[in-house]
Every structure is written in C-alpha cells, then in structure tokens.
Coordinates of N, CA and C and ligand atoms in Angstrom, one line a residue:
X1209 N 77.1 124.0 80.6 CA 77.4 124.0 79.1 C 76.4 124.9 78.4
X1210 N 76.9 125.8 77.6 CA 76.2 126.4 76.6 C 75.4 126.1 75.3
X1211 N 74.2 126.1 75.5 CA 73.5 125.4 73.9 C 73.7 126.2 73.1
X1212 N 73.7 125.7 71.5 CA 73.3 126.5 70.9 C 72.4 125.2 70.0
X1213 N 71.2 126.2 69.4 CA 71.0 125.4 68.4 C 71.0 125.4 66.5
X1214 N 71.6 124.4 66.0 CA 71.4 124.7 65.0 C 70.1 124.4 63.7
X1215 N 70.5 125.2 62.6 CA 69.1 125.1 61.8 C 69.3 124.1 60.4
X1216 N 68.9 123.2 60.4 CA 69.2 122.0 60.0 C 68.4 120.8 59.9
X1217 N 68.2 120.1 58.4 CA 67.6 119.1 58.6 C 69.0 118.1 58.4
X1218 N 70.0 118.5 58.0 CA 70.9 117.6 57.9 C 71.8 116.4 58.8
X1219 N 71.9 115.7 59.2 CA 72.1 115.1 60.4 C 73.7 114.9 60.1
X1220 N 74.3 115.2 58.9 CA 75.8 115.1 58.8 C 76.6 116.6 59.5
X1221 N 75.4 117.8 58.6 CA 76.1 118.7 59.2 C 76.1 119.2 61.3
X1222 N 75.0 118.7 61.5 CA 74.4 118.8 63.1 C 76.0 118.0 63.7
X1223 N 76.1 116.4 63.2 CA 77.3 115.8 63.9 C 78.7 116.3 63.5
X1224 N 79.0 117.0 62.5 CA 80.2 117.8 62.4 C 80.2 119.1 63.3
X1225 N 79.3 120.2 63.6 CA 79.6 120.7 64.1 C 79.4 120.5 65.9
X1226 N 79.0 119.2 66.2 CA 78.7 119.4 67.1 C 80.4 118.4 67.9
X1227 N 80.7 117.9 67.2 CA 82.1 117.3 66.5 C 83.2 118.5 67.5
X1228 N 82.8 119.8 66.8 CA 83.8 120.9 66.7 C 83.7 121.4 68.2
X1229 N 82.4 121.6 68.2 CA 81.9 122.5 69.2 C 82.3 122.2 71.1
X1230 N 82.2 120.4 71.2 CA 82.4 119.5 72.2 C 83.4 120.2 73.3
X1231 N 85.0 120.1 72.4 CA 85.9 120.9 73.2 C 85.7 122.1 73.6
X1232 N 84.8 123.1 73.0 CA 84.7 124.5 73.4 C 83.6 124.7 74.6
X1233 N 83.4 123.3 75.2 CA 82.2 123.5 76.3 C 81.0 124.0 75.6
X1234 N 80.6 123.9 74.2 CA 79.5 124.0 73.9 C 78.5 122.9 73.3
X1235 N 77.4 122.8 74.2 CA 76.6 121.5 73.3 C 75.4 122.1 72.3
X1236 N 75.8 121.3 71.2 CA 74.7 121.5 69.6 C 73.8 120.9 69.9
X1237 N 72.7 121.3 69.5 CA 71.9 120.8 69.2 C 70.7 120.9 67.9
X1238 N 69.8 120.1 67.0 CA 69.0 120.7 66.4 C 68.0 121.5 66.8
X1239 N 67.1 122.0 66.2 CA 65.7 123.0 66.6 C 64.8 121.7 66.9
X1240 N 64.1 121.7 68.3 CA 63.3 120.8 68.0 C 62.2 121.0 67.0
X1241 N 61.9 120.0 66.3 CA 60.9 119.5 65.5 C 61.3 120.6 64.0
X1242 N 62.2 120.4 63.8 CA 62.5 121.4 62.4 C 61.8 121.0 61.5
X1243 N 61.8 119.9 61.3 CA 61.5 119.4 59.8 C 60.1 119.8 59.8
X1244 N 59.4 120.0 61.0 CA 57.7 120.7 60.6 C 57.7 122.1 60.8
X1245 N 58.6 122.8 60.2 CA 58.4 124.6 60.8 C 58.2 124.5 59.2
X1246 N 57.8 125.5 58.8 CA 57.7 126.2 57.7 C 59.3 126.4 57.1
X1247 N 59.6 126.2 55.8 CA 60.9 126.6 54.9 C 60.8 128.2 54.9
X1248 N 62.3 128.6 55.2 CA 62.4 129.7 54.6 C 63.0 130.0 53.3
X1249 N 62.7 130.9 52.8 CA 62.8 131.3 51.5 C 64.2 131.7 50.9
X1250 N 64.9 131.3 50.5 CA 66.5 131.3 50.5 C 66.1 132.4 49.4
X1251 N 66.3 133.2 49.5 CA 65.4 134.5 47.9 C 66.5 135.7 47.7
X1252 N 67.9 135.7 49.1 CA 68.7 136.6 49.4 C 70.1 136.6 48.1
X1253 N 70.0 137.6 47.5 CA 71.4 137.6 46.9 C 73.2 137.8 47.3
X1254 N 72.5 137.4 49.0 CA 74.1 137.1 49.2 C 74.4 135.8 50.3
X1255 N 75.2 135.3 50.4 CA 75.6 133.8 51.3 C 74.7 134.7 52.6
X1256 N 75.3 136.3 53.1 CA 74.7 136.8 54.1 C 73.5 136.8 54.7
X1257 N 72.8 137.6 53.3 CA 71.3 137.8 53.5 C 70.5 136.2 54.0
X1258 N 71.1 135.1 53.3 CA 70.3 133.9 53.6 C 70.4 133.5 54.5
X1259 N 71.6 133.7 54.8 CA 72.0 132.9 56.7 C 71.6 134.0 57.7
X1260 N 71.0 135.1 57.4 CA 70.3 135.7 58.8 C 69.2 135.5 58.7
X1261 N 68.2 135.8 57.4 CA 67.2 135.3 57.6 C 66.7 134.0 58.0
X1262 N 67.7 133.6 57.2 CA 67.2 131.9 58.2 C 67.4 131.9 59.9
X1263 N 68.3 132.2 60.0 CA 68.5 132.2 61.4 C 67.4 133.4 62.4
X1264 N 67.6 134.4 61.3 CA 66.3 135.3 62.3 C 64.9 134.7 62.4
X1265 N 64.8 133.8 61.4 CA 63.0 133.1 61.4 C 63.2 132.6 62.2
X1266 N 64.3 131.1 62.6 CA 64.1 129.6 62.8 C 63.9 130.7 64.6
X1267 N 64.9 131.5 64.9 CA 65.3 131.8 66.1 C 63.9 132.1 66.9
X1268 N 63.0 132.5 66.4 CA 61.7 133.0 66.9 C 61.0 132.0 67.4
X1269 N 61.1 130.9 66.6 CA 60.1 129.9 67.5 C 61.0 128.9 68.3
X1270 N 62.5 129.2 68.9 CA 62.8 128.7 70.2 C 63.2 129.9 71.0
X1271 N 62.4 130.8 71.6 CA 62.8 132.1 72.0 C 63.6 132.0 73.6
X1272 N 64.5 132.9 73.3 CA 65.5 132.8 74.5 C 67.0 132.1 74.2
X1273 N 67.1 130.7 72.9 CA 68.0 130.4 72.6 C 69.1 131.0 71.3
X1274 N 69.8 130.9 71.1 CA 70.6 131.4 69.9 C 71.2 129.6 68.9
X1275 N 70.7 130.5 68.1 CA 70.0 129.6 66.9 C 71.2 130.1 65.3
X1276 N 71.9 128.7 65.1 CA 72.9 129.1 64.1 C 72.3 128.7 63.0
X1277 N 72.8 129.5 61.7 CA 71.8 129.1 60.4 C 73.0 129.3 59.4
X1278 N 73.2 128.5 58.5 CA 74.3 128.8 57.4 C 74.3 128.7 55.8
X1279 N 74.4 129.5 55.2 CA 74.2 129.5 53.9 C 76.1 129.0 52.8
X1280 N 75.4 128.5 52.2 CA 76.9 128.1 51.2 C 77.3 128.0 49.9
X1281 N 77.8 128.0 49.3 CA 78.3 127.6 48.0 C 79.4 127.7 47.6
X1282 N 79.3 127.3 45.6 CA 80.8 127.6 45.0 C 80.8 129.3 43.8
X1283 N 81.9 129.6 44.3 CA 81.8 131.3 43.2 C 83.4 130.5 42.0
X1284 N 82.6 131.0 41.4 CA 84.0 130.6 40.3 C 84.3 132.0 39.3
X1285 N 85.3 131.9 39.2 CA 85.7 133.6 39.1 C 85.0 133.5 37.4
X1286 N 85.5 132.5 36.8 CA 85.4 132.5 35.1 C 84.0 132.5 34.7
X1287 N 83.1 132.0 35.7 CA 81.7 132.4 35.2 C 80.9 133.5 36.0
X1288 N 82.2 134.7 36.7 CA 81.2 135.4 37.3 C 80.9 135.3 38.9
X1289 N 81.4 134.3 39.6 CA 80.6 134.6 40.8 C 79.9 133.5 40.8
X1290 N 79.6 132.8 40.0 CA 78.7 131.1 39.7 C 78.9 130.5 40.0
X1291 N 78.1 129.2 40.8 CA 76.9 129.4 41.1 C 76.1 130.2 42.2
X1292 N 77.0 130.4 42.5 CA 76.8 131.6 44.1 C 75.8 131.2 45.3
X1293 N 74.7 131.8 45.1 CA 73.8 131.4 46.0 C 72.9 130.5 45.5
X1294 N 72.9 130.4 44.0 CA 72.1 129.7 43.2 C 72.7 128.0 43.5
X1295 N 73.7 127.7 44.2 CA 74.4 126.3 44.4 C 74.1 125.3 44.3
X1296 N 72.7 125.2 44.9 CA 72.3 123.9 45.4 C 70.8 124.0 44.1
X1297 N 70.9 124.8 42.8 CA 69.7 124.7 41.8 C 70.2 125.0 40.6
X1298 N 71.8 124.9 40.7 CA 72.5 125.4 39.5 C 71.8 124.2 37.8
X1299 N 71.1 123.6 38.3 CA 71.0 122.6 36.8 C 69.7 123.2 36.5
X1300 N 69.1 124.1 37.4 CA 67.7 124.4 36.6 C 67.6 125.0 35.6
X1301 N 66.3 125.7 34.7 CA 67.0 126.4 33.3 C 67.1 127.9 33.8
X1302 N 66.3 127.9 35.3 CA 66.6 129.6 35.5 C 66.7 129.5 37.2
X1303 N 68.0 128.9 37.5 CA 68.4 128.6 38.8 C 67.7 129.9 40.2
X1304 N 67.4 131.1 39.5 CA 67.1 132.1 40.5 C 65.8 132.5 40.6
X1305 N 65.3 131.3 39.8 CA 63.2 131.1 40.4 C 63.1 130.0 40.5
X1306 N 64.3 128.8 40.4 CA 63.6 127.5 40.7 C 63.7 127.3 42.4
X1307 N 62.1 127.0 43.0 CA 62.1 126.5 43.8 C 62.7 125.2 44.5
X1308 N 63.2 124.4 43.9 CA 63.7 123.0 44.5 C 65.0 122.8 44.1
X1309 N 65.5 122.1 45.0 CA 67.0 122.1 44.7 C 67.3 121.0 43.4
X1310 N 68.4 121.2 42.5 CA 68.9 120.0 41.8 C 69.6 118.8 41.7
X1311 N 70.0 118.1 41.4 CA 70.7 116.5 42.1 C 71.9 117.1 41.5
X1312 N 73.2 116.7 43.0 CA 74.6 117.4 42.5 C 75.4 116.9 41.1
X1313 N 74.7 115.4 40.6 CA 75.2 114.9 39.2 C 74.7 116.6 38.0
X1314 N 74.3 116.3 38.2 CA 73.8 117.5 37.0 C 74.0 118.9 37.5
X1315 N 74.1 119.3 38.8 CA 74.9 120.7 39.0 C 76.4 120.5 38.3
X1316 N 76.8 119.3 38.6 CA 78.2 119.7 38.5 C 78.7 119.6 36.9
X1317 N 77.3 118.8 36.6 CA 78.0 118.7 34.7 C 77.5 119.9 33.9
X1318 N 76.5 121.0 34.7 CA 76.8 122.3 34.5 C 77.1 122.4 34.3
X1319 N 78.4 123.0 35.6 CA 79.8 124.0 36.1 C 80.7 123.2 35.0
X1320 N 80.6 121.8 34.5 CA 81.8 121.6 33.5 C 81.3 122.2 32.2
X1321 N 80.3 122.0 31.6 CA 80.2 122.4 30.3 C 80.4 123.8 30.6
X1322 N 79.7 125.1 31.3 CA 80.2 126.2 31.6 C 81.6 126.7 30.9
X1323 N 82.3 125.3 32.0 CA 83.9 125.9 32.2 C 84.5 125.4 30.5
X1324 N 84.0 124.4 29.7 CA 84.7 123.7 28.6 C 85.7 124.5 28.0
X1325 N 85.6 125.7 27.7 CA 86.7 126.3 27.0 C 87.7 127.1 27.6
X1326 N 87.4 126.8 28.8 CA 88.4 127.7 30.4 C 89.7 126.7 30.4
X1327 N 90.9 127.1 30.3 CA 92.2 127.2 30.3 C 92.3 126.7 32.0
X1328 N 93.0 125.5 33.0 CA 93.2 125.2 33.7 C 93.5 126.6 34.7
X1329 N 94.7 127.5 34.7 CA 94.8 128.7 35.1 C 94.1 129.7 35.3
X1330 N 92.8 129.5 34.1 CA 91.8 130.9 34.3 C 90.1 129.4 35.3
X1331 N 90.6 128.5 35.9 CA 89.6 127.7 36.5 C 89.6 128.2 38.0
X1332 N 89.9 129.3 38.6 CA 90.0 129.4 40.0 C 88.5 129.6 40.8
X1333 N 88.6 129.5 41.9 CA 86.8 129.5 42.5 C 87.0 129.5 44.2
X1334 N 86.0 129.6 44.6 CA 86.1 129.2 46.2 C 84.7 128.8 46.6
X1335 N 84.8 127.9 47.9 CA 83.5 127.8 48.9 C 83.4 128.7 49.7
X1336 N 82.6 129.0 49.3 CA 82.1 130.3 50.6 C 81.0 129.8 51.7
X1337 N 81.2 130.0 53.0 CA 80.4 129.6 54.0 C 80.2 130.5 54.9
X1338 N 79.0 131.6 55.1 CA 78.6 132.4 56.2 C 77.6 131.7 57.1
X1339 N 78.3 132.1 58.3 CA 77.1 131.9 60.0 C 76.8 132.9 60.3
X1340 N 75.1 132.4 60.3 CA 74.3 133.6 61.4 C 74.4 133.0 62.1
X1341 N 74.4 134.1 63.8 CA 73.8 133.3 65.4 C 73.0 134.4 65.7
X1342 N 71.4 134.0 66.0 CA 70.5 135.1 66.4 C 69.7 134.8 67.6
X1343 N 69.1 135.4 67.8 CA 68.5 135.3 69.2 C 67.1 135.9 69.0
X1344 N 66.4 135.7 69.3 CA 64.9 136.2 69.5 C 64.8 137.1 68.0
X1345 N 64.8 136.3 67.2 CA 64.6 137.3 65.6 C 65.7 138.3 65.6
X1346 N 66.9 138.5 66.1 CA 68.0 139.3 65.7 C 69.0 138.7 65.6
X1347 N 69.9 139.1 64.4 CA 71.1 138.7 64.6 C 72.2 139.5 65.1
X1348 N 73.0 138.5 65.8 CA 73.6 138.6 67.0 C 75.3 138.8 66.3
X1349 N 76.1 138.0 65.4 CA 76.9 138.2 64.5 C 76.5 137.1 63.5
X1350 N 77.9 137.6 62.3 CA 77.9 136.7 61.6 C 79.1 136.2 61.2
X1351 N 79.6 135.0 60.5 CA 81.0 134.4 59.9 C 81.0 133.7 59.1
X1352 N 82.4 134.2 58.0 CA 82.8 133.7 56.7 C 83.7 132.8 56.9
X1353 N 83.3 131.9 55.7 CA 84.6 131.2 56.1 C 84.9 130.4 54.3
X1354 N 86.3 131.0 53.6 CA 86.8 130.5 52.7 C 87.7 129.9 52.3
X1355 N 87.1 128.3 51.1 CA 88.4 127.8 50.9 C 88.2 127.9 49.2
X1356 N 90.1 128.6 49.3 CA 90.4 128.3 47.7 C 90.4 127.5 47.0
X1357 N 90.0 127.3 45.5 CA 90.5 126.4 44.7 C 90.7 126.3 43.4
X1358 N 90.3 125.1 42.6 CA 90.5 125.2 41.0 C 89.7 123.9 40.7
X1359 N 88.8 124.1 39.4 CA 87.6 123.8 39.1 C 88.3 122.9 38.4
X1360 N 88.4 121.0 38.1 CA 88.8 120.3 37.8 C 87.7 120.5 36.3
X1361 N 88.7 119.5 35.1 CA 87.7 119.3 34.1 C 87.0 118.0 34.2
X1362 N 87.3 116.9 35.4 CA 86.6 115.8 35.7 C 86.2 115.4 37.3
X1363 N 85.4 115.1 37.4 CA 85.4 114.6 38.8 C 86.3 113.5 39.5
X1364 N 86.7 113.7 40.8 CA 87.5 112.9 41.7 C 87.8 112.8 42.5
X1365 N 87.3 111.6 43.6 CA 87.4 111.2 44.4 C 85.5 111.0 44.9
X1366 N 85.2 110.1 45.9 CA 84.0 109.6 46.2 C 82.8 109.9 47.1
X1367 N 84.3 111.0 48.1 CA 83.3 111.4 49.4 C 82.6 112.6 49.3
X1368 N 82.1 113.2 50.5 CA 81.8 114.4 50.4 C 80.3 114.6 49.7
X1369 N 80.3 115.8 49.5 CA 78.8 116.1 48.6 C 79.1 117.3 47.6
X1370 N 77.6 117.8 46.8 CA 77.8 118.7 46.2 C 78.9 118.7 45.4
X1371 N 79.4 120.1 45.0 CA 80.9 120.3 44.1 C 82.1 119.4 44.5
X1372 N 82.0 118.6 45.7 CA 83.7 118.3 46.1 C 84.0 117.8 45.3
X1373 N 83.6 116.8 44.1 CA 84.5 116.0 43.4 C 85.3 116.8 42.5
X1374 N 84.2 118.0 42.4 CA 85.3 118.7 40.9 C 86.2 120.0 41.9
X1375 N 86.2 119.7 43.2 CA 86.7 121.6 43.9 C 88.3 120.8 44.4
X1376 N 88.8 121.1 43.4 CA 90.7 120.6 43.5 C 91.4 121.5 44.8
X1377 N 91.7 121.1 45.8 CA 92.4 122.2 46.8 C 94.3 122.1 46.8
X1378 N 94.7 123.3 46.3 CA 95.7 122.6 45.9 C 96.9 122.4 47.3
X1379 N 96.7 123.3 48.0 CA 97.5 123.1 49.8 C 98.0 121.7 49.8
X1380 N 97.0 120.5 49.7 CA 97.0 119.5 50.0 C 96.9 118.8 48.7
X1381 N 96.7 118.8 47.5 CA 96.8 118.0 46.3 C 95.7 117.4 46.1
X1382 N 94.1 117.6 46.6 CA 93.5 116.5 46.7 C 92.1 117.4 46.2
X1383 N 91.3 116.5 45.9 CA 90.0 117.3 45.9 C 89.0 116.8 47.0
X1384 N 87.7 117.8 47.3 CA 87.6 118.1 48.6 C 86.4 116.3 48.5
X1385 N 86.4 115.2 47.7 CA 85.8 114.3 47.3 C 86.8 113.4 47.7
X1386 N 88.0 113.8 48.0 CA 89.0 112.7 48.6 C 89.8 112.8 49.8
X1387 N 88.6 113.6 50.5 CA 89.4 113.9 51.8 C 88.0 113.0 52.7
X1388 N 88.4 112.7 54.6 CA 87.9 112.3 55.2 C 86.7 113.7 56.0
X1389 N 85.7 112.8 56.5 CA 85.1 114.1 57.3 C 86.0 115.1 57.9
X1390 N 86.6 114.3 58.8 CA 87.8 115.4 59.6 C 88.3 116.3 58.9
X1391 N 89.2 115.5 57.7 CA 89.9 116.0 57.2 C 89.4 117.6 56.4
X1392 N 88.5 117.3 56.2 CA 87.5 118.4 55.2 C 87.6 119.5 56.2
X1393 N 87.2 118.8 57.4 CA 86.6 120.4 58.0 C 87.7 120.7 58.6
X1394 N 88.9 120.4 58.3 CA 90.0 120.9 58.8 C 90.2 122.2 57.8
X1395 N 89.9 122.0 56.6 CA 90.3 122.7 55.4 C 89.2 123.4 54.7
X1396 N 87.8 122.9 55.0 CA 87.0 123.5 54.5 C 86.1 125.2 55.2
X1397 N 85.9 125.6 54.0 CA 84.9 126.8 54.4 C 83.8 126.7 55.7
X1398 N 83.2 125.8 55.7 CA 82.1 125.5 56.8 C 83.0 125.3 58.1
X1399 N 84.1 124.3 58.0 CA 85.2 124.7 59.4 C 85.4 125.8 59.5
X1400 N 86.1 126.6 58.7 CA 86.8 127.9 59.3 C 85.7 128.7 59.8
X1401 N 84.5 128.7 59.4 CA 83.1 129.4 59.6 C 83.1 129.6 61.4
X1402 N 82.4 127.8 61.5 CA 82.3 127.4 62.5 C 83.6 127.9 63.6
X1403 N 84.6 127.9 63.3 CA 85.6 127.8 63.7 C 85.5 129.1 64.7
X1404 N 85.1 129.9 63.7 CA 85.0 131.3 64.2 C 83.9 131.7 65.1
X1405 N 83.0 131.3 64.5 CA 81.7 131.4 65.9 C 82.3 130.6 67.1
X1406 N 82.9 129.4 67.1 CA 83.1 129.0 68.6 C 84.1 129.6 69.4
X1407 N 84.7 130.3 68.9 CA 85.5 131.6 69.2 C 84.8 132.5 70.1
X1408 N 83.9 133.0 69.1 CA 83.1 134.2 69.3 C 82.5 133.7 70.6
X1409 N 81.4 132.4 70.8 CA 80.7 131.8 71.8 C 82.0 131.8 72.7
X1410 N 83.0 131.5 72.8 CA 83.6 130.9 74.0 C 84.0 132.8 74.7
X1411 N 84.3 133.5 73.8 CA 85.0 134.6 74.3 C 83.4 135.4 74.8
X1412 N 82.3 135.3 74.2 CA 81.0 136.2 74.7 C 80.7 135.4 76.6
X1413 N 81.0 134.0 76.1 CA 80.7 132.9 77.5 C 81.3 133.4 78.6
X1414 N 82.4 133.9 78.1 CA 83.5 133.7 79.5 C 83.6 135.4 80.0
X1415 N 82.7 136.4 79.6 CA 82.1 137.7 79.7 C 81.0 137.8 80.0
X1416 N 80.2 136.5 80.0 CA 78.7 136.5 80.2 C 77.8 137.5 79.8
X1417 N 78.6 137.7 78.5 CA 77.5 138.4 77.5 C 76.7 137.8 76.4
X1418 N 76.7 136.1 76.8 CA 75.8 135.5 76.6 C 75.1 134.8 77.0
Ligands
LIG1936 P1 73.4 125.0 51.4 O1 74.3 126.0 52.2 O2 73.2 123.8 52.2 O3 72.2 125.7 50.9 O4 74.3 124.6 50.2 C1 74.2 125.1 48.9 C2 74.9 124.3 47.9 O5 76.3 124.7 47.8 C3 74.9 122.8 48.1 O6 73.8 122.2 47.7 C4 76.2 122.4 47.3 O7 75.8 122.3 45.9 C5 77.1 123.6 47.4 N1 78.0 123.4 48.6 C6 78.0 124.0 49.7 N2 79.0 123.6 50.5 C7 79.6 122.6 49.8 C8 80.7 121.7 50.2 O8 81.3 121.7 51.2 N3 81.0 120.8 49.2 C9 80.3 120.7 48.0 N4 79.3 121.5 47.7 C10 79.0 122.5 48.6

C-alpha cells in the first residue's frame, strides 16, 4: 500500500480523507510529530500559493515521502472574492495581517452584516479547496475542488464547521451544516479535491511513477 502523508493538526480532516483514500489502496497518514514543526506562514494570495508552500515545507522534514497540504475557503461573488484566503480570520479588523485565526461565530456574522443589503439572487459564492502533493520540497501536482452555492441571511443546521451553516447548496436543498460527514464529502469542495488526487495517486501507482 501506498503512503501518503497528510499536513494536519486536524484529526477530523486526517479520518475523512483517510475514509476516501482506504478503497484506492492508499494508506493516510499524519506527519509524525506535526504539532512540533514550526507553522507555516499562510501569507499566499491564492488557495494555490498556500497549499504548496505548506506542502513544500512540511515535505522536507519527512524526506522521500509525499506529503498532501490543503488550503480553503469561502469566495462570495457580492463582496469580491471574500473572504478568500482570509477565511479562517475574516472577523479581524485587518484579516490580511492578523496572525491568528477567528472563532467561526463572528466570521460568519461578518459575511452577514457584509451581505445585509444583498438581494437573495445577487448572494452567490463557492468553497474552494486546493491540494498540494510534494515530495522532497517540490511540488509534484496540484487540485481544485468546487462547490456552489448561496450565502443564507441566517444560519442553519448544526453540523459541520466554519461557513456551513450559512453555505445553502441548492443540488440538494440543504446547507452544508445539515448534511452528515459522508454526506458533505460527497458534495463538498475538499471531496472533489481529494477525489482527484486519489485518482492522480492511483493512476501515477499503477505506472510506478510513484
Ligand atoms: P483552512 O483551509 O483549514 O485554512 O480553512 C480556512 C477557513 O475556510 C476555515 O477556517 C473556514 O472558515 C473556511 N472553510 C474551509 N472549508 C470549509 C468548509 O468545508 N466548511 C465551512 N468553512 C470552511
């Protein structure tokens, strides 16, 4: 079986992809000892730029393995592209020098005052999710993965994290706060992401050009 490892302190996202990965004969794993490496600097102005550099750093100190790294957010067309890479710091007063992330209650009541005078129609947006996979400080490819939607004026439903209570998907009627793990990453940007690298790994595997 083929490793890969990913870069991650999260222990939800590690068991979702590794969830995906199982049938494709590939086993996940974390970086050992991540939580003591040094942070990288998310400083890139595109989902891209952050997920190689993450992935080009973390990859250096397990050399020889290929090492996935993923960057994410919400773009919403009516504010521009917002919060973009800024996602996970959208409540600070200057989201694109605050150092630390903000608590998703107050990102998200943001993105509503933002939107208050936005017309249901002009509320459109997406999650965007790009993968690095690098190997010894290079990146090796990368993958997008987007899901449509419409920026509710209230929050709803329980699950999930971040934007899902207010990111309405309309395919399925639900917002992405009322779907199941499964269910999400059937639909969500970080599945289709994923989806695509295990592609990539299974078709490089079976070429042994990895
Ligand atoms: P990161 O990719 O872990 O840095 O995530 C950036 C930020 O984007 C998160 O803190 C969330 O605010 C937002 N975000 C990314 N993916 C999702 C998602 O699937 N649901 C809700 N919010 C998300």
């Amino acid at each position: 079986m083929r490793r890969v490892l990913i870069a991650t302190s999260n222990p939800g996202k590690l068991r979702d992809f590794a969830g995906a990965a199982a049938v494709h004969g590939i086993e996940i794993d974390g970086i050992p000892n991540f939580s003591s490496l040094p942070l990288v600097v998310e400083d890139g102005h595109t989902f891209e730029e952050n997920a190689r550099k993450k992935a080009e750093e973390y990859s250096r100190y397990v050399p020889g393995e290929i090492v996935v790294a993923d960057d994410s957010g919400l773009e919403v067309d009516a504010l521009n592209g917002a919060p973009g890479v800024h996602s996970a710091r959208y409540a600070a007063d200057e989201p694109h020098l605050a150092d630390a992330n903000t608590d998703d209650e107050a990102n998200n009541a943001r993105v509503l005052r933002e939107l208050k005078s936005i017309p249901p129609a002009k509320r459109t947006g997406r999650f965007v999710c790009v993968l690095a996979a690098a190997r010894n400080g290079k990146t090796l490819a990368t993958f997008r993965g987007v899901a449509e939607g419409v920026i509710l004026d209230a929050p709803r439903g329980t699950n999930g994290f971040g934007y899902d209570p207010l990111f309405y998907f309309p395919q399925i009627r639900k917002t992405f706060a009322e779907l199941s793990a499964e269910e999400k990453s059937k639909y969500s940007h970080r599945g289709a992401a994923f989806r695509q690298f295990l592609d990539w790994c299974e078709k490089r595997i079976s070429e042994n050009a990895i």
